[in-house]
Structures are given as structure tokens and as C-alpha cells.
Coordinates of C-alpha atoms in Angstrom, one line a residue:
X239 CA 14.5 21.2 -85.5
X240 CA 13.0 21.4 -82.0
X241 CA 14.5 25.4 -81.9
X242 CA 12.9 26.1 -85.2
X243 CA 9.7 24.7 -84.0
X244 CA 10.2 27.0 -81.0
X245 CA 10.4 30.3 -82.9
X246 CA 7.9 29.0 -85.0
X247 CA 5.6 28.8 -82.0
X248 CA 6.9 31.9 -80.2
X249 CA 5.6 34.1 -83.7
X250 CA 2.3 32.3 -83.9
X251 CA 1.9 33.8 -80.0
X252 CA 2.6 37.3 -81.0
X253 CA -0.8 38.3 -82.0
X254 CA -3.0 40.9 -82.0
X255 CA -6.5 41.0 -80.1
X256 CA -8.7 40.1 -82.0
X257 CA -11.7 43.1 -83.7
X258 CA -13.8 42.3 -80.9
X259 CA -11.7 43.4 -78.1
X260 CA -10.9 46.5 -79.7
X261 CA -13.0 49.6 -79.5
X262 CA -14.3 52.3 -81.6
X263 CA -13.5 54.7 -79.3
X264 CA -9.6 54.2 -79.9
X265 CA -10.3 56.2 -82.4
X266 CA -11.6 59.0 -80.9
X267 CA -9.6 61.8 -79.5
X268 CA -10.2 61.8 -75.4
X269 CA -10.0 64.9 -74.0
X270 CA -6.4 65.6 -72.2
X271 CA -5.6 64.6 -68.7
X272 CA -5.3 68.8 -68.2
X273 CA -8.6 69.6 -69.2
X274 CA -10.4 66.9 -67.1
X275 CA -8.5 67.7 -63.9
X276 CA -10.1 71.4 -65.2
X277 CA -13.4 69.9 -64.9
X278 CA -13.2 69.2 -61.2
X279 CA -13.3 66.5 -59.3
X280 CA -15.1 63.3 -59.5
X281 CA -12.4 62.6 -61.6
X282 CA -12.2 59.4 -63.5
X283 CA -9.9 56.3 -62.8
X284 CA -8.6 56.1 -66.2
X285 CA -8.3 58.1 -69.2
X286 CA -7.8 56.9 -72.8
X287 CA -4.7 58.3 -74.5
X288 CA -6.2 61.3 -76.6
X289 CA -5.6 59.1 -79.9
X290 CA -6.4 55.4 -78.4
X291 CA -4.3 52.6 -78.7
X292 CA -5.7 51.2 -75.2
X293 CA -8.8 48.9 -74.2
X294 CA -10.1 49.3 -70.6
X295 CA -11.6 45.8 -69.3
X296 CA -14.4 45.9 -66.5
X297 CA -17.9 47.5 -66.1
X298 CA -17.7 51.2 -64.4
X299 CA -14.6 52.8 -63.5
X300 CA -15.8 55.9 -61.9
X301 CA -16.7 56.6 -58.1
X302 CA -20.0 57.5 -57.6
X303 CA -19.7 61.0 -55.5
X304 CA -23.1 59.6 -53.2
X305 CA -24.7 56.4 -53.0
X306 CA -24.1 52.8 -52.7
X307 CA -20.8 51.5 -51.6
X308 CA -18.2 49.9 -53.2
X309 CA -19.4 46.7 -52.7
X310 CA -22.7 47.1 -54.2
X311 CA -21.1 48.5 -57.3
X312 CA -20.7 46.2 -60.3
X313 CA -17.7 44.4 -60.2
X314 CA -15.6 43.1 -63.3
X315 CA -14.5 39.6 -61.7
X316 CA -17.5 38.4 -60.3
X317 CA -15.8 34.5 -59.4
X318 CA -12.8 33.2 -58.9
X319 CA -9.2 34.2 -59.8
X320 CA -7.8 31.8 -62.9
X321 CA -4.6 31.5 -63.8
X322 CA -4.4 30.2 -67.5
X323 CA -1.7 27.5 -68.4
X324 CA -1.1 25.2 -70.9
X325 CA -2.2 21.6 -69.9
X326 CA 0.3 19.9 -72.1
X327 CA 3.5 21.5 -71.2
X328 CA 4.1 19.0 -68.4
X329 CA 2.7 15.8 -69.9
X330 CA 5.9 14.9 -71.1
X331 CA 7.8 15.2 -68.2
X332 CA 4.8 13.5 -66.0
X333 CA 4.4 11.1 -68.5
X334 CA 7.2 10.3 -70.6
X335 CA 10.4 11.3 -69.4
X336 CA 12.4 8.5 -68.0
X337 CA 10.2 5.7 -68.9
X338 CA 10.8 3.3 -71.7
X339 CA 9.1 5.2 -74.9
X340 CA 9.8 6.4 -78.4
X341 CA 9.8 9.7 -80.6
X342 CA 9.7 10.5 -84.2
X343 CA 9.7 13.2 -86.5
X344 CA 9.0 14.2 -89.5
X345 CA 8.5 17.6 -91.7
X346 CA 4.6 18.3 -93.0
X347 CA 4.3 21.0 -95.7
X348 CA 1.0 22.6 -94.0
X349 CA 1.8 22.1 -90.5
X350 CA 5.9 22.1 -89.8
X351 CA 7.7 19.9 -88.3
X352 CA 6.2 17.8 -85.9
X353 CA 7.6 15.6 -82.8
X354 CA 5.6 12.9 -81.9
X355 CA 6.1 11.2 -78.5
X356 CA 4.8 7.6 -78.3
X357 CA 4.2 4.8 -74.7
X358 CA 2.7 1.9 -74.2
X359 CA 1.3 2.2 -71.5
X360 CA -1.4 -0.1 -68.9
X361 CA -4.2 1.3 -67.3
X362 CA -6.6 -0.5 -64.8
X363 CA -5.7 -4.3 -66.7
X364 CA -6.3 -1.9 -70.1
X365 CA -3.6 -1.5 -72.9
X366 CA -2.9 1.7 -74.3
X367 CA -1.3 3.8 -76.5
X368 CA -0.3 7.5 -74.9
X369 CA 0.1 9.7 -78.1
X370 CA 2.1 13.3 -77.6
X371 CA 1.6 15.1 -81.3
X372 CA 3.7 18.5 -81.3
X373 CA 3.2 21.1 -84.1
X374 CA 4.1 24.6 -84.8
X375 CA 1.0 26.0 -83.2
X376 CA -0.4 23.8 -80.5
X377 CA 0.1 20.1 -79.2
X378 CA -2.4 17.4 -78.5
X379 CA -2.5 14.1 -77.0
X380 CA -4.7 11.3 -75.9
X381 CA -4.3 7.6 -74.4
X382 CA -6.0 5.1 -77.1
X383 CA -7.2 2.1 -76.3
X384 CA -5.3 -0.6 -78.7
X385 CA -8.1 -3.3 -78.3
X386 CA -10.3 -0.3 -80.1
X387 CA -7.3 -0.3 -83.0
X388 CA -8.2 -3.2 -86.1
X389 CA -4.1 -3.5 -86.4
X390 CA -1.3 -1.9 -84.4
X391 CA -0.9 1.4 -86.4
X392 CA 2.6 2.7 -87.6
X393 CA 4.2 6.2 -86.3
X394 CA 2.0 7.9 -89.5
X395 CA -1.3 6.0 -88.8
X396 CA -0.6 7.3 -84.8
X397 CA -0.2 10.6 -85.8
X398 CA -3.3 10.5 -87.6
X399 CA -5.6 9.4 -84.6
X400 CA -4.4 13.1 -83.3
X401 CA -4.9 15.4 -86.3
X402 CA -6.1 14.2 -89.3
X403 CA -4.4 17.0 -90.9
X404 CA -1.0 15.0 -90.9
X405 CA -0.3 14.6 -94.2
X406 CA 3.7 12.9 -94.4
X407 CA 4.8 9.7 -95.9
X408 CA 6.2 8.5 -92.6
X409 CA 8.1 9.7 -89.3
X410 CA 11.5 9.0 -88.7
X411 CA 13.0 7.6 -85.1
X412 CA 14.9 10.7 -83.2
X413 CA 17.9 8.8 -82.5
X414 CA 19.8 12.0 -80.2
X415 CA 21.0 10.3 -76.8
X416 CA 19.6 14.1 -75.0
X417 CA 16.5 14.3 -77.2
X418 CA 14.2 14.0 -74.0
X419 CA 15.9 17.0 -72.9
X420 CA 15.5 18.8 -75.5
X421 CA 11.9 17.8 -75.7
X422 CA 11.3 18.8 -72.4
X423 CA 13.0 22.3 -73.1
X424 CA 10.4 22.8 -76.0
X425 CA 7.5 21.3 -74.1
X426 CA 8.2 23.2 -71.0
X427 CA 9.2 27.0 -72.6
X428 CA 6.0 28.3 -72.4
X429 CA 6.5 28.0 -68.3
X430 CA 7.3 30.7 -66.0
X431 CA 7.5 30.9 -62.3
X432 CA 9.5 33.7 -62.2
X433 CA 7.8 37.3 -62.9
X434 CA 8.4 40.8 -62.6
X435 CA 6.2 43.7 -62.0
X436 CA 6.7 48.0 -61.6
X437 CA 4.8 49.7 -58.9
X438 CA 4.4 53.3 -59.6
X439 CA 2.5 55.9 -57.0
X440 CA 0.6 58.2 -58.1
X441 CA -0.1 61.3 -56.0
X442 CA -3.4 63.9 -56.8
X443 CA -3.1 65.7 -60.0
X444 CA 0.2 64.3 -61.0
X445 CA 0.2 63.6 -64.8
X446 CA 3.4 63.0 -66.1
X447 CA 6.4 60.6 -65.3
X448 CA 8.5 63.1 -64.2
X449 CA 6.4 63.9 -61.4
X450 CA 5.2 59.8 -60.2
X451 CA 9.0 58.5 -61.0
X452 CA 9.7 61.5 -58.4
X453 CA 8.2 60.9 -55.5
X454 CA 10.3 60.1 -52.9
X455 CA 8.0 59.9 -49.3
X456 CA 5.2 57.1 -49.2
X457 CA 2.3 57.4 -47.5
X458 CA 0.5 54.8 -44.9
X459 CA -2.1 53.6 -47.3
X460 CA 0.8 53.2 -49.9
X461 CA 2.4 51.0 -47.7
X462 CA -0.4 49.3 -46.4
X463 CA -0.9 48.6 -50.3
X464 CA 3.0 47.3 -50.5
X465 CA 2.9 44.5 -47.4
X466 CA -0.2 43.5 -49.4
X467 CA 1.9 42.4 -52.6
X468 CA 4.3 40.8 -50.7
X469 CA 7.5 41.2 -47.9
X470 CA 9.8 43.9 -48.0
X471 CA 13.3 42.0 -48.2
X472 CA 17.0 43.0 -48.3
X473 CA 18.1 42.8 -51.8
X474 CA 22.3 42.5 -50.1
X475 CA 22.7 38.4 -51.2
X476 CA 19.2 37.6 -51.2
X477 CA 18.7 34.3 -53.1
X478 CA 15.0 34.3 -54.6
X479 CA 14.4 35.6 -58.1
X480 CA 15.9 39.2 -57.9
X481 CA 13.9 40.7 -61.6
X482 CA 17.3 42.3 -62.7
X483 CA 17.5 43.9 -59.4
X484 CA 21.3 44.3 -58.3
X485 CA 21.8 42.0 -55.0
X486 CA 25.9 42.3 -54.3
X487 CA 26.1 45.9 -54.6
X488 CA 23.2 47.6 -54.0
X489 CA 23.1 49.3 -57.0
X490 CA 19.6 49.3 -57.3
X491 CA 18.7 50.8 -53.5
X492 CA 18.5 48.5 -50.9
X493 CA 14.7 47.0 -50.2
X494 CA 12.2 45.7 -52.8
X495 CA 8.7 44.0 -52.6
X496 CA 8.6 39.7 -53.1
X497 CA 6.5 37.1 -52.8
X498 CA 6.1 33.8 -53.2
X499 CA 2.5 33.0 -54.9
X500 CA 1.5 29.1 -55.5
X501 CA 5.2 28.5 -56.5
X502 CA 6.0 31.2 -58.5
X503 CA 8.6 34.0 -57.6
X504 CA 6.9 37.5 -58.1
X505 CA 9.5 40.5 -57.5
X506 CA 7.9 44.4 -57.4
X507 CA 10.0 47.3 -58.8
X508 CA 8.5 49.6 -56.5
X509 CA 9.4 53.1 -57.8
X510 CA 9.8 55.0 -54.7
X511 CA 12.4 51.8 -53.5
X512 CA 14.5 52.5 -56.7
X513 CA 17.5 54.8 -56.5
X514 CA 16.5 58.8 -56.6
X515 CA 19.0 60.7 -58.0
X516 CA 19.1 64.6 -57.4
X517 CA 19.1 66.7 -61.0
X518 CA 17.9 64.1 -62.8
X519 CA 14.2 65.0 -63.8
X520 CA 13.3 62.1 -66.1
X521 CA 15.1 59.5 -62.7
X522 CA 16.3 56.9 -65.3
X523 CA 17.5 54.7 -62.5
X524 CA 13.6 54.0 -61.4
X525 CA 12.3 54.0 -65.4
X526 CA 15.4 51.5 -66.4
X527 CA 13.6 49.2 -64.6
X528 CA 9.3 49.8 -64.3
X529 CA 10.0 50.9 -68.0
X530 CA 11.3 47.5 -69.2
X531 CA 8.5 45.4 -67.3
X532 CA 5.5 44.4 -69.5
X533 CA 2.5 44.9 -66.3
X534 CA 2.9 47.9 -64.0
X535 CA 0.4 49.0 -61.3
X536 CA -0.4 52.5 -60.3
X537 CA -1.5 53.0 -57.1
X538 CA -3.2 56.5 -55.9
X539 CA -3.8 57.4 -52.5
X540 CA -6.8 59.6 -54.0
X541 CA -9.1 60.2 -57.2
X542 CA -6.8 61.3 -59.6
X543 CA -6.7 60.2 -63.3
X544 CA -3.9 58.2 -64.5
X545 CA -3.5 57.9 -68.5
X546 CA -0.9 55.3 -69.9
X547 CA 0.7 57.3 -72.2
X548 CA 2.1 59.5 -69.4
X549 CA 5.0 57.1 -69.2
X550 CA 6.7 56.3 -72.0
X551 CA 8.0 52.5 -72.7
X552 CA 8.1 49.9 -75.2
X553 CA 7.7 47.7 -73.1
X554 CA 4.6 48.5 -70.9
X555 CA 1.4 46.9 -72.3
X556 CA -0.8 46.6 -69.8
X557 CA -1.8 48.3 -66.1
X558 CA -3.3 47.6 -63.4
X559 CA -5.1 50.9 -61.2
X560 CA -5.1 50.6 -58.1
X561 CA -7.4 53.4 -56.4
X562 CA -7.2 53.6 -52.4
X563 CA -10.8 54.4 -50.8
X564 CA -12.5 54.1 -47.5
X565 CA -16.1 53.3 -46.5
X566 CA -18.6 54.6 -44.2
X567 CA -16.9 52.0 -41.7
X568 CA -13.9 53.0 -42.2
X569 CA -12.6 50.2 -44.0
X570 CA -9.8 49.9 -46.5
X571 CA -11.1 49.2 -50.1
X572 CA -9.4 48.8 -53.2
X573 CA -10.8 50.4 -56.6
X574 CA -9.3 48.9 -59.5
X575 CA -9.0 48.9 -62.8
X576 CA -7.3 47.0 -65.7
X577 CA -6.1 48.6 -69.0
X578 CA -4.5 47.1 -71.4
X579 CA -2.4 47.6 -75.0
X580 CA -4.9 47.5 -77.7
X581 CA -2.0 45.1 -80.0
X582 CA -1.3 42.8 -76.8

């Protein structure tokens, strides 16, 4: 039951944005990357695919040729970094697991099957009921008072205080001696803290993925950009997430790009790290691996337009441009720029 309530809640996540995200102009056919690099330069940071199918997110994405810096342009992220979770995936395991406490089931015809996770529980003199409700599309919870209850409710009656759309006759006890597990499993799969991303570079007027997944020789600001990300390690044994990179035999070259961010494991596929292979035009050894990630970034040493449909994948739904650019000081600035997959 709890895997059937995980695929349940796995589809419900694969969505489309909604009509508000998505523009018109999808719809429109750009011109070609060819006939703006005709133009001449400034060149844009990004350019749509000629028949849409990608949303940029930000305010301008085009350097100025005079005037204000890059600091006094608008800027897309104006406070602080988030990183979205799910405040119920741990309750259980912070609040549940291993102490003395109860679960039930039971089928609903509107909203699945549901797992409800029940504690008594004594807070500052105060007793309480902690209530974990699971359903196909979200979970809630709550710590109820019992003195504010008229009787002690049954599993049902429980149920109800967390979604009055429960509509069962009653919940039967989960009786499996590794139910917590299990539980926890289902709780807990919408966790990550292991992720992978590509690094492509970009050099001027390159425009397709023959020519980016070719490069070979980095430049200083490239790498300047790199010990940014993270710390070029040895892939021979190392013992952090290795992102399907080969770590006995060195199959996959020998260095990559890692870091350890607030607890979770971030490897890079940097392209020019992969393994080249002379005669091979399309370097499948480098694609194999940016092409299956889901987030790449592209980084260019100078303004040149990158369009996502130069690479092909199934897998790609989302960049991140990375544009390298220096001030009147002669500091190093980064102009960036997110595009994502219209269906993401």
C-alpha cells in the first residue's frame, strides 16, 4: 500500500507549469542563433529555440554596451537564497519513530489510501494528541489539545480534525513489525542530499554541441568559475557521492568538481574533465553524462549566445548562464541567467 501511495504521489509531482508561467512568445519563431551572431555584437545572453518550448526567468538579460554597471542593473533575486523542502518529511522520524505510538490505514474513494500516524504526547503539563494524516497528494499534521476534544475521538473522528474530506467507515491498525520503516521510506522519498549537475563551456560564437562538448583547453576565468562550485578532487577511490562518475577505473577521466553544501553532496560533470576522444565529433563520453543530468550550466568566457536546443537531451530541462564580465575596477562579475523547460 505505502508503494502504491508512493507512485501515486510521484505522478501527482509530474506537472506542468501552470498558463501563467508560460509565454506567448513560445509561440513565436526567434530568429536563429546564425542570424543574430550576423547582427553583431552586443549579443544577447540567451536565445529562445526558434519554435519555443522554454521560459526565461529574471528581468533583463542583455549587457548594456555603455552605462551603469552590473550592479546597478536590475537583478532577478533581489533577497536571499531559499531552498524549498517539505516540512513534513522528517516529522515522523523527529517525532514518531521509536517512541510508543500507533498507525492505521484505511482506503478513501476520493483521496487513496491514507496512513495515519497517531502519539500521545505532553507538552509544558499539556496533553496532546500529535496527528500525522498521509494522502496521495500531500500530508498534514497538527498537535491537538485533548482538553479542547468533548470525548477522546476514534482513529476516523482523528482523521477528521486533519481533513474533513475523510470520508471512510473506519481505519484499521497496521500490524507490520517494520511498518515504521517503511513509513519512514515513504515519508522521507521526497529527500535528496545527493545531486548532480553538467558544466558545459561555451566559447564565442560557438553554437552547437559538437563544438562546446569539444573544447578541450580552459581558460583562467573558466577555472576561476570551477574552484567557485566546489574542489577539484581525484575521482581514483574517492568516497563522496561520485554522480555516476567511474571512481576504480578511471573510466570517466581522472578529476571532477564537488562540494559539500549545508549537507548535501553536489558533484559537477564538468565537460572539459570528461574523457575526449579523437574522431568522435558528437564526444559521447562527455554527453553520456551532462546529457542525462536534469540542470546544466553554461559558462562563457565572453558575450556569446547560448540557445538550449543546441544540445540535445531528454533529460535537460533547465539551465543555468553563466556569463563572465569585468568592471571598471577590474573585478570579476558573474551575469546570469536561468532558463528553464516550458513542461517542467
Amino acid at each position: 500500500m505505502i508503494e502504491k501511495m508512493q507512485r501515486s504521489r510521484l505522478d501527482e509531482q509530474r506537472c506542468s507549469l501552470p498558463a501563467t508561467l508560460k509565454r506567448e512568445e513560445e509561440y513565436i519563431p526567434y530568429p536563429s542563433i546564425h542570424e543574430v551572431l550576423q547582427r553583431g555584437w552586443p549579443y544577447p545572453l540567451i536565445i529562445l529555440p526558434q519554435f519555443g518550448g522554454y521560459w526565461i526567468e529574471g528581468t533583463s538579460h542583455s549587457l548594456p554596451v555603455s552605462g551603469p554597471e552590473l550592479q546597478d542593473l536590475p537583478s532577478p533575486c533581489s533577497g536571499k537564497v531559499r531552498l524549498e523542502c517539505d516540512p513534513t518529511a522528517k516529522l515522523y522520524r523527529k517525532h514518531f519513530l521509536g517512541k510508543e505510538h500507533q498507525n492505521f490505514y484505511a482506503n478513501d474513494s476520493a483521496l487513496g489510501y491514507l496512513v495515519l500516524s497517531v502519539k500521545y504526547e505532553q507538552v509544558e503539563g499539556q496533553d496532546n494528541l500529535h496527528l500525522l494524516l498521509r494522502a496521495r497528494t500531500s500530508t498534514k499534521h497538527d498537535l491537538i489539545p485533548i482538553s479542547c476534544l468533548t470525548e477522546f475521538p476514534n482513529a476516523v473522528q482523528m482523521a477528521k480534525l486533519l481533513c474533513e474530506d475523510v470520508n471512510v467507515d473506519r481505519f484499521f491498525p497496521v500490524l507490520y513489525p517494520k511498518a515504521s520503516q517503511l513509513i519512514v521510506a515513504f515519508d522521507e522519498h521526497v529527500i535528496s542530499n545527493n545531486f548532480k549537475f553538467g558544466v558545459i563551456y561555451q566559447k564565442f560564437g560557438q553554437t552547437t554541441e559538437e563544438e562546446v562538448f569539444s573544447n578541450t583547453e580552459e581558460s583562467l576565468g573558466f577555472l576561476e568559475f570551477l574552484d567557485l562550485l566546489g574542489d577539484r578532487i581525484q575521482l581514483q577511490d574517492f568516497r563522496g557521492f561520485r554522480g555516476g562518475l567511474d571512481v576504480t577505473r578511471g573510466q570517466t577521466g581522472t578529476e571532477s568538481i564537488y562540494t559539500n553544501f549545508r549537507g548535501k553532496e553536489l558533484m559537477f560533470h564538468v565537460s572539459t574533465m570528461l574523457p575526449f576522444t579523437e574522431g568522435d565529433a558528437q564526444q559521447l563520453q562527455r554527453k553520456r553524462h551532462i546529457g542525462n543530468d536534469i540542470v546544466a550550466i553554461v559558462f562563457q568566457d565572453e558575450n556569446t549566445p547560448f540557445v538550449p536546443d543546441m544540445i540535445a537531451s531528454n533529460f535537460l530541462h533547465a539551465y543555468m548562464v553563466v556569463q563572465l564580465h569585468h568592471n571598471a575596477s577590474g573585478e570579476t562579475l558573474y551575469k546570469q541567467q536561468p532558463l528553464v523547460y516550458a513542461h517542467t
